[in-house]
Amino acid sequence: MRSPAVYRVQSGRMAGDGTVFYRSVNGVWLTKKVPATYLEKVSKEEGKRNDLTFLS
């Protein structure tokens, strides 16, 4: 069984490159797709420093 991973979305870069974002009624920002080039894997060590919870 694989361990889950956490990814950071480089949304500022996406917006700068022309990606359109939409805000839902409940305030969540959405877009149609996030290409892999805008994803950055967060290490477990960084997640711990930033209070992210990793499931094991």
PDBQT receptor file of N, H, CA, C and O in Angstrom, charges set to zero:
ATOM      1  N   MET A   1       0.833  -1.179   0.000  1.00  0.00    +0.000 N 
ATOM      2  CA  MET A   1       0.000   0.000   0.000  1.00  0.00    +0.000 C 
ATOM      3  C   MET A   1       0.883   1.248   0.000  1.00  0.00    +0.000 C 
ATOM      4  O   MET A   1       1.853   1.331   0.753  1.00  0.00    +0.000 OA
ATOM      5  N   ARG A   2       0.545   2.202  -0.836  1.00  0.00    +0.000 N 
ATOM      6  H   ARG A   2      -0.243   2.135  -1.448  1.00  0.00    +0.000 HD
ATOM      7  CA  ARG A   2       1.300   3.446  -0.937  1.00  0.00    +0.000 C 
ATOM      8  C   ARG A   2       0.888   4.428   0.143  1.00  0.00    +0.000 C 
ATOM      9  O   ARG A   2      -0.257   4.434   0.595  1.00  0.00    +0.000 OA
ATOM     10  N   SER A   3       1.825   5.246   0.543  1.00  0.00    +0.000 N 
ATOM     11  H   SER A   3       2.755   5.241   0.176  1.00  0.00    +0.000 HD
ATOM     12  CA  SER A   3       1.531   6.319   1.495  1.00  0.00    +0.000 C 
ATOM     13  C   SER A   3       0.960   7.510   0.737  1.00  0.00    +0.000 C 
ATOM     14  O   SER A   3       1.370   7.779  -0.392  1.00  0.00    +0.000 OA
ATOM     15  N   PRO A   4       0.027   8.220   1.338  1.00  0.00    +0.000 N 
ATOM     16  CA  PRO A   4      -0.512   9.422   0.691  1.00  0.00    +0.000 C 
ATOM     17  C   PRO A   4       0.578  10.490   0.559  1.00  0.00    +0.000 C 
ATOM     18  O   PRO A   4       1.563  10.480   1.298  1.00  0.00    +0.000 OA
ATOM     19  N   ALA A   5       0.393  11.391  -0.372  1.00  0.00    +0.000 N 
ATOM     20  H   ALA A   5      -0.407  11.399  -0.973  1.00  0.00    +0.000 HD
ATOM     21  CA  ALA A   5       1.333  12.484  -0.584  1.00  0.00    +0.000 C 
ATOM     22  C   ALA A   5       0.579  13.806  -0.567  1.00  0.00    +0.000 C 
ATOM     23  O   ALA A   5      -0.612  13.853  -0.876  1.00  0.00    +0.000 OA
ATOM     24  N   VAL A   6       1.270  14.868  -0.207  1.00  0.00    +0.000 N 
ATOM     25  H   VAL A   6       2.237  14.829   0.045  1.00  0.00    +0.000 HD
ATOM     26  CA  VAL A   6       0.695  16.214  -0.215  1.00  0.00    +0.000 C 
ATOM     27  C   VAL A   6       1.443  17.025  -1.268  1.00  0.00    +0.000 C 
ATOM     28  O   VAL A   6       2.673  17.004  -1.326  1.00  0.00    +0.000 OA
ATOM     29  N   TYR A   7       0.690  17.737  -2.096  1.00  0.00    +0.000 N 
ATOM     30  H   TYR A   7      -0.309  17.754  -2.049  1.00  0.00    +0.000 HD
ATOM     31  CA  TYR A   7       1.275  18.574  -3.133  1.00  0.00    +0.000 C 
ATOM     32  C   TYR A   7       0.847  20.021  -2.940  1.00  0.00    +0.000 C 
ATOM     33  O   TYR A   7      -0.291  20.302  -2.563  1.00  0.00    +0.000 OA
ATOM     34  N   ARG A   8       1.770  20.928  -3.202  1.00  0.00    +0.000 N 
ATOM     35  H   ARG A   8       2.694  20.700  -3.508  1.00  0.00    +0.000 HD
ATOM     36  CA  ARG A   8       1.476  22.363  -3.184  1.00  0.00    +0.000 C 
ATOM     37  C   ARG A   8       1.180  22.768  -4.629  1.00  0.00    +0.000 C 
ATOM     38  O   ARG A   8       1.935  22.424  -5.538  1.00  0.00    +0.000 OA
ATOM     39  N   VAL A   9       0.097  23.486  -4.839  1.00  0.00    +0.000 N 
ATOM     40  H   VAL A   9      -0.516  23.765  -4.101  1.00  0.00    +0.000 HD
ATOM     41  CA  VAL A   9      -0.260  23.970  -6.172  1.00  0.00    +0.000 C 
ATOM     42  C   VAL A   9       0.302  25.372  -6.337  1.00  0.00    +0.000 C 
ATOM     43  O   VAL A   9       0.033  26.248  -5.515  1.00  0.00    +0.000 OA
ATOM     44  N   GLN A  10       1.064  25.589  -7.370  1.00  0.00    +0.000 N 
ATOM     45  H   GLN A  10       1.282  24.877  -8.038  1.00  0.00    +0.000 HD
ATOM     46  CA  GLN A  10       1.648  26.898  -7.646  1.00  0.00    +0.000 C 
ATOM     47  C   GLN A  10       0.616  27.764  -8.375  1.00  0.00    +0.000 C 
ATOM     48  O   GLN A  10       0.749  28.062  -9.562  1.00  0.00    +0.000 OA
ATOM     49  N   SER A  11      -0.413  28.156  -7.626  1.00  0.00    +0.000 N 
ATOM     50  H   SER A  11      -0.522  27.914  -6.661  1.00  0.00    +0.000 HD
ATOM     51  CA  SER A  11      -1.558  28.857  -8.206  1.00  0.00    +0.000 C 
ATOM     52  C   SER A  11      -1.196  30.251  -8.718  1.00  0.00    +0.000 C 
ATOM     53  O   SER A  11      -1.754  30.707  -9.716  1.00  0.00    +0.000 OA
ATOM     54  N   GLY A  12      -0.271  30.926  -8.047  1.00  0.00    +0.000 N 
ATOM     55  H   GLY A  12       0.183  30.556  -7.237  1.00  0.00    +0.000 HD
ATOM     56  CA  GLY A  12       0.143  32.243  -8.526  1.00  0.00    +0.000 C 
ATOM     57  C   GLY A  12       0.782  32.168  -9.901  1.00  0.00    +0.000 C 
ATOM     58  O   GLY A  12       0.515  33.000 -10.768  1.00  0.00    +0.000 OA
ATOM     59  N   ARG A  13       1.622  31.172 -10.090  1.00  0.00    +0.000 N 
ATOM     60  H   ARG A  13       1.839  30.496  -9.385  1.00  0.00    +0.000 HD
ATOM     61  CA  ARG A  13       2.249  30.946 -11.392  1.00  0.00    +0.000 C 
ATOM     62  C   ARG A  13       1.209  30.570 -12.441  1.00  0.00    +0.000 C 
ATOM     63  O   ARG A  13       1.273  31.014 -13.588  1.00  0.00    +0.000 OA
ATOM     64  N   MET A  14       0.242  29.738 -12.024  1.00  0.00    +0.000 N 
ATOM     65  H   MET A  14       0.189  29.378 -11.092  1.00  0.00    +0.000 HD
ATOM     66  CA  MET A  14      -0.828  29.346 -12.946  1.00  0.00    +0.000 C 
ATOM     67  C   MET A  14      -1.607  30.571 -13.415  1.00  0.00    +0.000 C 
ATOM     68  O   MET A  14      -1.858  30.733 -14.609  1.00  0.00    +0.000 OA
ATOM     69  N   ALA A  15      -1.987  31.430 -12.474  1.00  0.00    +0.000 N 
ATOM     70  H   ALA A  15      -1.783  31.298 -11.504  1.00  0.00    +0.000 HD
ATOM     71  CA  ALA A  15      -2.749  32.639 -12.813  1.00  0.00    +0.000 C 
ATOM     72  C   ALA A  15      -1.923  33.536 -13.734  1.00  0.00    +0.000 C 
ATOM     73  O   ALA A  15      -2.445  34.093 -14.699  1.00  0.00    +0.000 OA
ATOM     74  N   GLY A  16      -0.626  33.671 -13.428  1.00  0.00    +0.000 N 
ATOM     75  H   GLY A  16      -0.202  33.218 -12.644  1.00  0.00    +0.000 HD
ATOM     76  CA  GLY A  16       0.252  34.483 -14.270  1.00  0.00    +0.000 C 
ATOM     77  C   GLY A  16       0.382  33.945 -15.685  1.00  0.00    +0.000 C 
ATOM     78  O   GLY A  16       0.601  34.702 -16.631  1.00  0.00    +0.000 OA
ATOM     79  N   ASP A  17       0.244  32.635 -15.820  1.00  0.00    +0.000 N 
ATOM     80  H   ASP A  17       0.066  32.020 -15.051  1.00  0.00    +0.000 HD
ATOM     81  CA  ASP A  17       0.321  31.990 -17.136  1.00  0.00    +0.000 C 
ATOM     82  C   ASP A  17      -1.038  31.954 -17.845  1.00  0.00    +0.000 C 
ATOM     83  O   ASP A  17      -1.151  31.413 -18.945  1.00  0.00    +0.000 OA
ATOM     84  N   GLY A  18      -2.074  32.534 -17.211  1.00  0.00    +0.000 N 
ATOM     85  H   GLY A  18      -1.982  32.974 -16.318  1.00  0.00    +0.000 HD
ATOM     86  CA  GLY A  18      -3.369  32.652 -17.880  1.00  0.00    +0.000 C 
ATOM     87  C   GLY A  18      -4.448  31.675 -17.463  1.00  0.00    +0.000 C 
ATOM     88  O   GLY A  18      -5.527  31.678 -18.057  1.00  0.00    +0.000 OA
ATOM     89  N   THR A  19      -4.204  30.842 -16.472  1.00  0.00    +0.000 N 
ATOM     90  H   THR A  19      -3.328  30.839 -15.990  1.00  0.00    +0.000 HD
ATOM     91  CA  THR A  19      -5.232  29.910 -16.008  1.00  0.00    +0.000 C 
ATOM     92  C   THR A  19      -6.390  30.694 -15.390  1.00  0.00    +0.000 C 
ATOM     93  O   THR A  19      -6.173  31.632 -14.623  1.00  0.00    +0.000 OA
ATOM     94  N   VAL A  20      -7.602  30.310 -15.723  1.00  0.00    +0.000 N 
ATOM     95  H   VAL A  20      -7.778  29.548 -16.347  1.00  0.00    +0.000 HD
ATOM     96  CA  VAL A  20      -8.799  30.966 -15.181  1.00  0.00    +0.000 C 
ATOM     97  C   VAL A  20      -9.238  30.226 -13.922  1.00  0.00    +0.000 C 
ATOM     98  O   VAL A  20      -9.365  29.001 -13.922  1.00  0.00    +0.000 OA
ATOM     99  N   PHE A  21      -9.467  30.979 -12.850  1.00  0.00    +0.000 N 
ATOM    100  H   PHE A  21      -9.364  31.974 -12.850  1.00  0.00    +0.000 HD
ATOM    101  CA  PHE A  21      -9.974  30.435 -11.594  1.00  0.00    +0.000 C 
ATOM    102  C   PHE A  21     -11.375  30.965 -11.360  1.00  0.00    +0.000 C 
ATOM    103  O   PHE A  21     -11.708  32.075 -11.774  1.00  0.00    +0.000 OA
ATOM    104  N   TYR A  22     -12.192  30.166 -10.693  1.00  0.00    +0.000 N 
ATOM    105  H   TYR A  22     -11.922  29.264 -10.356  1.00  0.00    +0.000 HD
ATOM    106  CA  TYR A  22     -13.563  30.529 -10.360  1.00  0.00    +0.000 C 
ATOM    107  C   TYR A  22     -13.741  30.403  -8.857  1.00  0.00    +0.000 C 
ATOM    108  O   TYR A  22     -13.171  29.505  -8.237  1.00  0.00    +0.000 OA
ATOM    109  N   ARG A  23     -14.518  31.286  -8.272  1.00  0.00    +0.000 N 
ATOM    110  H   ARG A  23     -14.981  32.016  -8.775  1.00  0.00    +0.000 HD
ATOM    111  CA  ARG A  23     -14.801  31.193  -6.842  1.00  0.00    +0.000 C 
ATOM    112  C   ARG A  23     -16.211  30.653  -6.663  1.00  0.00    +0.000 C 
ATOM    113  O   ARG A  23     -17.175  31.213  -7.185  1.00  0.00    +0.000 OA
ATOM    114  N   SER A  24     -16.322  29.552  -5.913  1.00  0.00    +0.000 N 
ATOM    115  H   SER A  24     -15.540  29.097  -5.488  1.00  0.00    +0.000 HD
ATOM    116  CA  SER A  24     -17.630  28.929  -5.688  1.00  0.00    +0.000 C 
ATOM    117  C   SER A  24     -18.431  29.740  -4.676  1.00  0.00    +0.000 C 
ATOM    118  O   SER A  24     -17.908  30.660  -4.047  1.00  0.00    +0.000 OA
ATOM    119  N   VAL A  25     -19.689  29.392  -4.529  1.00  0.00    +0.000 N 
ATOM    120  H   VAL A  25     -20.113  28.645  -5.040  1.00  0.00    +0.000 HD
ATOM    121  CA  VAL A  25     -20.578  30.085  -3.602  1.00  0.00    +0.000 C 
ATOM    122  C   VAL A  25     -20.044  30.033  -2.173  1.00  0.00    +0.000 C 
ATOM    123  O   VAL A  25     -20.211  30.988  -1.414  1.00  0.00    +0.000 OA
ATOM    124  N   ASN A  26     -19.405  28.925  -1.800  1.00  0.00    +0.000 N 
ATOM    125  H   ASN A  26     -19.269  28.149  -2.416  1.00  0.00    +0.000 HD
ATOM    126  CA  ASN A  26     -18.893  28.789  -0.430  1.00  0.00    +0.000 C 
ATOM    127  C   ASN A  26     -17.449  29.284  -0.285  1.00  0.00    +0.000 C 
ATOM    128  O   ASN A  26     -16.817  29.038   0.742  1.00  0.00    +0.000 OA
ATOM    129  N   GLY A  27     -16.919  29.978  -1.301  1.00  0.00    +0.000 N 
ATOM    130  H   GLY A  27     -17.433  30.177  -2.135  1.00  0.00    +0.000 HD
ATOM    131  CA  GLY A  27     -15.623  30.617  -1.199  1.00  0.00    +0.000 C 
ATOM    132  C   GLY A  27     -14.426  29.798  -1.625  1.00  0.00    +0.000 C 
ATOM    133  O   GLY A  27     -13.293  30.262  -1.493  1.00  0.00    +0.000 OA
ATOM    134  N   VAL A  28     -14.637  28.590  -2.134  1.00  0.00    +0.000 N 
ATOM    135  H   VAL A  28     -15.557  28.213  -2.242  1.00  0.00    +0.000 HD
ATOM    136  CA  VAL A  28     -13.531  27.726  -2.570  1.00  0.00    +0.000 C 
ATOM    137  C   VAL A  28     -13.130  28.116  -3.992  1.00  0.00    +0.000 C 
ATOM    138  O   VAL A  28     -13.984  28.300  -4.859  1.00  0.00    +0.000 OA
ATOM    139  N   TRP A  29     -11.818  28.239  -4.223  1.00  0.00    +0.000 N 
ATOM    140  H   TRP A  29     -11.124  28.089  -3.519  1.00  0.00    +0.000 HD
ATOM    141  CA  TRP A  29     -11.320  28.561  -5.568  1.00  0.00    +0.000 C 
ATOM    142  C   TRP A  29     -11.189  27.275  -6.382  1.00  0.00    +0.000 C 
ATOM    143  O   TRP A  29     -10.662  26.272  -5.901  1.00  0.00    +0.000 OA
ATOM    144  N   LEU A  30     -11.675  27.321  -7.615  1.00  0.00    +0.000 N 
ATOM    145  H   LEU A  30     -12.103  28.136  -8.006  1.00  0.00    +0.000 HD
ATOM    146  CA  LEU A  30     -11.700  26.154  -8.492  1.00  0.00    +0.000 C 
ATOM    147  C   LEU A  30     -11.081  26.493  -9.840  1.00  0.00    +0.000 C 
ATOM    148  O   LEU A  30     -11.047  27.657 -10.240  1.00  0.00    +0.000 OA
ATOM    149  N   THR A  31     -10.595  25.481 -10.535  1.00  0.00    +0.000 N 
ATOM    150  H   THR A  31     -10.623  24.536 -10.210  1.00  0.00    +0.000 HD
ATOM    151  CA  THR A  31     -10.165  25.587 -11.919  1.00  0.00    +0.000 C 
ATOM    152  C   THR A  31     -10.437  24.248 -12.576  1.00  0.00    +0.000 C 
ATOM    153  O   THR A  31     -10.617  23.243 -11.889  1.00  0.00    +0.000 OA
ATOM    154  N   LYS A  32     -10.469  24.227 -13.882  1.00  0.00    +0.000 N 
ATOM    155  H   LYS A  32     -10.323  25.044 -14.440  1.00  0.00    +0.000 HD
ATOM    156  CA  LYS A  32     -10.822  22.981 -14.571  1.00  0.00    +0.000 C 
ATOM    157  C   LYS A  32      -9.773  21.894 -14.429  1.00  0.00    +0.000 C 
ATOM    158  O   LYS A  32     -10.123  20.721 -14.296  1.00  0.00    +0.000 OA
ATOM    159  N   LYS A  33      -8.481  22.255 -14.453  1.00  0.00    +0.000 N 
ATOM    160  H   LYS A  33      -8.196  23.208 -14.561  1.00  0.00    +0.000 HD
ATOM    161  CA  LYS A  33      -7.435  21.249 -14.293  1.00  0.00    +0.000 C 
ATOM    162  C   LYS A  33      -6.165  21.932 -13.789  1.00  0.00    +0.000 C 
ATOM    163  O   LYS A  33      -5.970  23.136 -13.954  1.00  0.00    +0.000 OA
ATOM    164  N   VAL A  34      -5.313  21.123 -13.173  1.00  0.00    +0.000 N 
ATOM    165  H   VAL A  34      -5.470  20.144 -13.039  1.00  0.00    +0.000 HD
ATOM    166  CA  VAL A  34      -4.013  21.588 -12.695  1.00  0.00    +0.000 C 
ATOM    167  C   VAL A  34      -2.954  20.697 -13.341  1.00  0.00    +0.000 C 
ATOM    168  O   VAL A  34      -2.767  19.554 -12.923  1.00  0.00    +0.000 OA
ATOM    169  N   PRO A  35      -2.262  21.211 -14.356  1.00  0.00    +0.000 N 
ATOM    170  CA  PRO A  35      -1.208  20.408 -14.986  1.00  0.00    +0.000 C 
ATOM    171  C   PRO A  35      -0.098  20.077 -13.986  1.00  0.00    +0.000 C 
ATOM    172  O   PRO A  35       0.172  20.853 -13.070  1.00  0.00    +0.000 OA
ATOM    173  N   ALA A  36       0.522  18.950 -14.163  1.00  0.00    +0.000 N 
ATOM    174  H   ALA A  36       0.302  18.319 -14.907  1.00  0.00    +0.000 HD
ATOM    175  CA  ALA A  36       1.554  18.468 -13.239  1.00  0.00    +0.000 C 
ATOM    176  C   ALA A  36       2.715  19.441 -13.085  1.00  0.00    +0.000 C 
ATOM    177  O   ALA A  36       3.384  19.433 -12.051  1.00  0.00    +0.000 OA
ATOM    178  N   THR A  37       2.970  20.277 -14.083  1.00  0.00    +0.000 N 
ATOM    179  H   THR A  37       2.427  20.284 -14.923  1.00  0.00    +0.000 HD
ATOM    180  CA  THR A  37       4.082  21.232 -13.996  1.00  0.00    +0.000 C 
ATOM    181  C   THR A  37       3.856  22.266 -12.889  1.00  0.00    +0.000 C 
ATOM    182  O   THR A  37       4.802  22.941 -12.482  1.00  0.00    +0.000 OA
ATOM    183  N   TYR A  38       2.635  22.399 -12.402  1.00  0.00    +0.000 N 
ATOM    184  H   TYR A  38       1.867  21.851 -12.732  1.00  0.00    +0.000 HD
ATOM    185  CA  TYR A  38       2.311  23.355 -11.339  1.00  0.00    +0.000 C 
ATOM    186  C   TYR A  38       2.205  22.687  -9.967  1.00  0.00    +0.000 C 
ATOM    187  O   TYR A  38       1.785  23.324  -9.001  1.00  0.00    +0.000 OA
ATOM    188  N   LEU A  39       2.578  21.427  -9.876  1.00  0.00    +0.000 N 
ATOM    189  H   LEU A  39       2.920  20.910 -10.661  1.00  0.00    +0.000 HD
ATOM    190  CA  LEU A  39       2.513  20.711  -8.607  1.00  0.00    +0.000 C 
ATOM    191  C   LEU A  39       3.911  20.543  -8.036  1.00  0.00    +0.000 C 
ATOM    192  O   LEU A  39       4.862  20.243  -8.758  1.00  0.00    +0.000 OA
ATOM    193  N   GLU A  40       4.019  20.739  -6.738  1.00  0.00    +0.000 N 
ATOM    194  H   GLU A  40       3.246  20.983  -6.151  1.00  0.00    +0.000 HD
ATOM    195  CA  GLU A  40       5.289  20.591  -6.039  1.00  0.00    +0.000 C 
ATOM    196  C   GLU A  40       5.050  19.705  -4.821  1.00  0.00    +0.000 C 
ATOM    197  O   GLU A  40       4.265  20.054  -3.939  1.00  0.00    +0.000 OA
ATOM    198  N   LYS A  41       5.721  18.569  -4.775  1.00  0.00    +0.000 N 
ATOM    199  H   LYS A  41       6.359  18.286  -5.491  1.00  0.00    +0.000 HD
ATOM    200  CA  LYS A  41       5.523  17.637  -3.667  1.00  0.00    +0.000 C 
ATOM    201  C   LYS A  41       6.095  18.224  -2.378  1.00  0.00    +0.000 C 
ATOM    202  O   LYS A  41       7.216  18.734  -2.362  1.00  0.00    +0.000 OA
ATOM    203  N   VAL A  42       5.317  18.148  -1.301  1.00  0.00    +0.000 N 
ATOM    204  H   VAL A  42       4.407  17.734  -1.314  1.00  0.00    +0.000 HD
ATOM    205  CA  VAL A  42       5.732  18.640   0.008  1.00  0.00    +0.000 C 
ATOM    206  C   VAL A  42       6.346  17.472   0.773  1.00  0.00    +0.000 C 
ATOM    207  O   VAL A  42       5.732  16.412   0.888  1.00  0.00    +0.000 OA
ATOM    208  N   SER A  43       7.551  17.665   1.292  1.00  0.00    +0.000 N 
ATOM    209  H   SER A  43       8.050  18.527   1.198  1.00  0.00    +0.000 HD
ATOM    210  CA  SER A  43       8.204  16.604   2.057  1.00  0.00    +0.000 C 
ATOM    211  C   SER A  43       7.537  16.457   3.420  1.00  0.00    +0.000 C 
ATOM    212  O   SER A  43       6.896  17.385   3.914  1.00  0.00    +0.000 OA
ATOM    213  N   LYS A  44       7.692  15.299   4.012  1.00  0.00    +0.000 N 
ATOM    214  H   LYS A  44       8.212  14.545   3.611  1.00  0.00    +0.000 HD
ATOM    215  CA  LYS A  44       7.124  15.078   5.346  1.00  0.00    +0.000 C 
ATOM    216  C   LYS A  44       7.715  16.057   6.349  1.00  0.00    +0.000 C 
ATOM    217  O   LYS A  44       7.008  16.541   7.232  1.00  0.00    +0.000 OA
ATOM    218  N   GLU A  45       9.014  16.356   6.222  1.00  0.00    +0.000 N 
ATOM    219  H   GLU A  45       9.589  15.963   5.505  1.00  0.00    +0.000 HD
ATOM    220  CA  GLU A  45       9.663  17.287   7.145  1.00  0.00    +0.000 C 
ATOM    221  C   GLU A  45       9.050  18.683   7.013  1.00  0.00    +0.000 C 
ATOM    222  O   GLU A  45       8.772  19.340   8.016  1.00  0.00    +0.000 OA
ATOM    223  N   GLU A  46       8.840  19.134   5.776  1.00  0.00    +0.000 N 
ATOM    224  H   GLU A  46       9.065  18.600   4.961  1.00  0.00    +0.000 HD
ATOM    225  CA  GLU A  46       8.235  20.450   5.563  1.00  0.00    +0.000 C 
ATOM    226  C   GLU A  46       6.798  20.462   6.051  1.00  0.00    +0.000 C 
ATOM    227  O   GLU A  46       6.339  21.449   6.626  1.00  0.00    +0.000 OA
ATOM    228  N   GLY A  47       6.098  19.376   5.825  1.00  0.00    +0.000 N 
ATOM    229  H   GLY A  47       6.471  18.575   5.359  1.00  0.00    +0.000 HD
ATOM    230  CA  GLY A  47       4.718  19.280   6.300  1.00  0.00    +0.000 C 
ATOM    231  C   GLY A  47       4.627  19.409   7.805  1.00  0.00    +0.000 C 
ATOM    232  O   GLY A  47       3.714  20.049   8.326  1.00  0.00    +0.000 OA
ATOM    233  N   LYS A  48       5.573  18.802   8.504  1.00  0.00    +0.000 N 
ATOM    234  H   LYS A  48       6.315  18.282   8.080  1.00  0.00    +0.000 HD
ATOM    235  CA  LYS A  48       5.586  18.904   9.961  1.00  0.00    +0.000 C 
ATOM    236  C   LYS A  48       5.859  20.337  10.398  1.00  0.00    +0.000 C 
ATOM    237  O   LYS A  48       5.256  20.811  11.361  1.00  0.00    +0.000 OA
ATOM    238  N   ARG A  49       6.757  21.033   9.707  1.00  0.00    +0.000 N 
ATOM    239  H   ARG A  49       7.247  20.647   8.925  1.00  0.00    +0.000 HD
ATOM    240  CA  ARG A  49       7.078  22.424  10.042  1.00  0.00    +0.000 C 
ATOM    241  C   ARG A  49       5.895  23.348   9.776  1.00  0.00    +0.000 C 
ATOM    242  O   ARG A  49       5.744  24.378  10.433  1.00  0.00    +0.000 OA
ATOM    243  N   ASN A  50       5.052  22.975   8.805  1.00  0.00    +0.000 N 
ATOM    244  H   ASN A  50       5.174  22.138   8.271  1.00  0.00    +0.000 HD
ATOM    245  CA  ASN A  50       3.912  23.816   8.413  1.00  0.00    +0.000 C 
ATOM    246  C   ASN A  50       2.588  23.277   8.928  1.00  0.00    +0.000 C 
ATOM    247  O   ASN A  50       1.531  23.644   8.416  1.00  0.00    +0.000 OA
ATOM    248  N   ASP A  51       2.632  22.409   9.939  1.00  0.00    +0.000 N 
ATOM    249  H   ASP A  51       3.491  22.111  10.355  1.00  0.00    +0.000 HD
ATOM    250  CA  ASP A  51       1.438  21.854  10.563  1.00  0.00    +0.000 C 
ATOM    251  C   ASP A  51       0.532  21.109   9.576  1.00  0.00    +0.000 C 
ATOM    252  O   ASP A  51      -0.686  21.105   9.750  1.00  0.00    +0.000 OA
ATOM    253  N   LEU A  52       1.104  20.480   8.547  1.00  0.00    +0.000 N 
ATOM    254  H   LEU A  52       2.094  20.483   8.406  1.00  0.00    +0.000 HD
ATOM    255  CA  LEU A  52       0.325  19.632   7.661  1.00  0.00    +0.000 C 
ATOM    256  C   LEU A  52       0.315  18.235   8.248  1.00  0.00    +0.000 C 
ATOM    257  O   LEU A  52       1.328  17.778   8.776  1.00  0.00    +0.000 OA
ATOM    258  N   THR A  53      -0.800  17.560   8.164  1.00  0.00    +0.000 N 
ATOM    259  H   THR A  53      -1.624  17.931   7.735  1.00  0.00    +0.000 HD
ATOM    260  CA  THR A  53      -0.919  16.215   8.701  1.00  0.00    +0.000 C 
ATOM    261  C   THR A  53      -0.756  15.199   7.596  1.00  0.00    +0.000 C 
ATOM    262  O   THR A  53      -1.479  15.243   6.600  1.00  0.00    +0.000 OA
ATOM    263  N   PHE A  54       0.185  14.283   7.758  1.00  0.00    +0.000 N 
ATOM    264  H   PHE A  54       0.772  14.248   8.567  1.00  0.00    +0.000 HD
ATOM    265  CA  PHE A  54       0.379  13.188   6.813  1.00  0.00    +0.000 C 
ATOM    266  C   PHE A  54      -0.191  11.922   7.404  1.00  0.00    +0.000 C 
ATOM    267  O   PHE A  54       0.075  11.588   8.558  1.00  0.00    +0.000 OA
ATOM    268  N   LEU A  55      -0.963  11.228   6.622  1.00  0.00    +0.000 N 
ATOM    269  H   LEU A  55      -1.179  11.499   5.684  1.00  0.00    +0.000 HD
ATOM    270  CA  LEU A  55      -1.518   9.949   7.066  1.00  0.00    +0.000 C 
ATOM    271  C   LEU A  55      -0.507   8.866   6.775  1.00  0.00    +0.000 C 
ATOM    272  O   LEU A  55       0.208   8.938   5.775  1.00  0.00    +0.000 OA
ATOM    273  N   SER A  56      -0.436   7.865   7.628  1.00  0.00    +0.000 N 
ATOM    274  H   SER A  56      -1.017   7.807   8.440  1.00  0.00    +0.000 HD
ATOM    275  CA  SER A  56       0.506   6.771   7.361  1.00  0.00    +0.000 C 
ATOM    276  C   SER A  56      -0.232   5.492   7.114  1.00  0.00    +0.000 C 
ATOM    277  O   SER A  56       0.390   4.458   6.871  1.00  0.00    +0.000 OA
TER     278      SER A  56
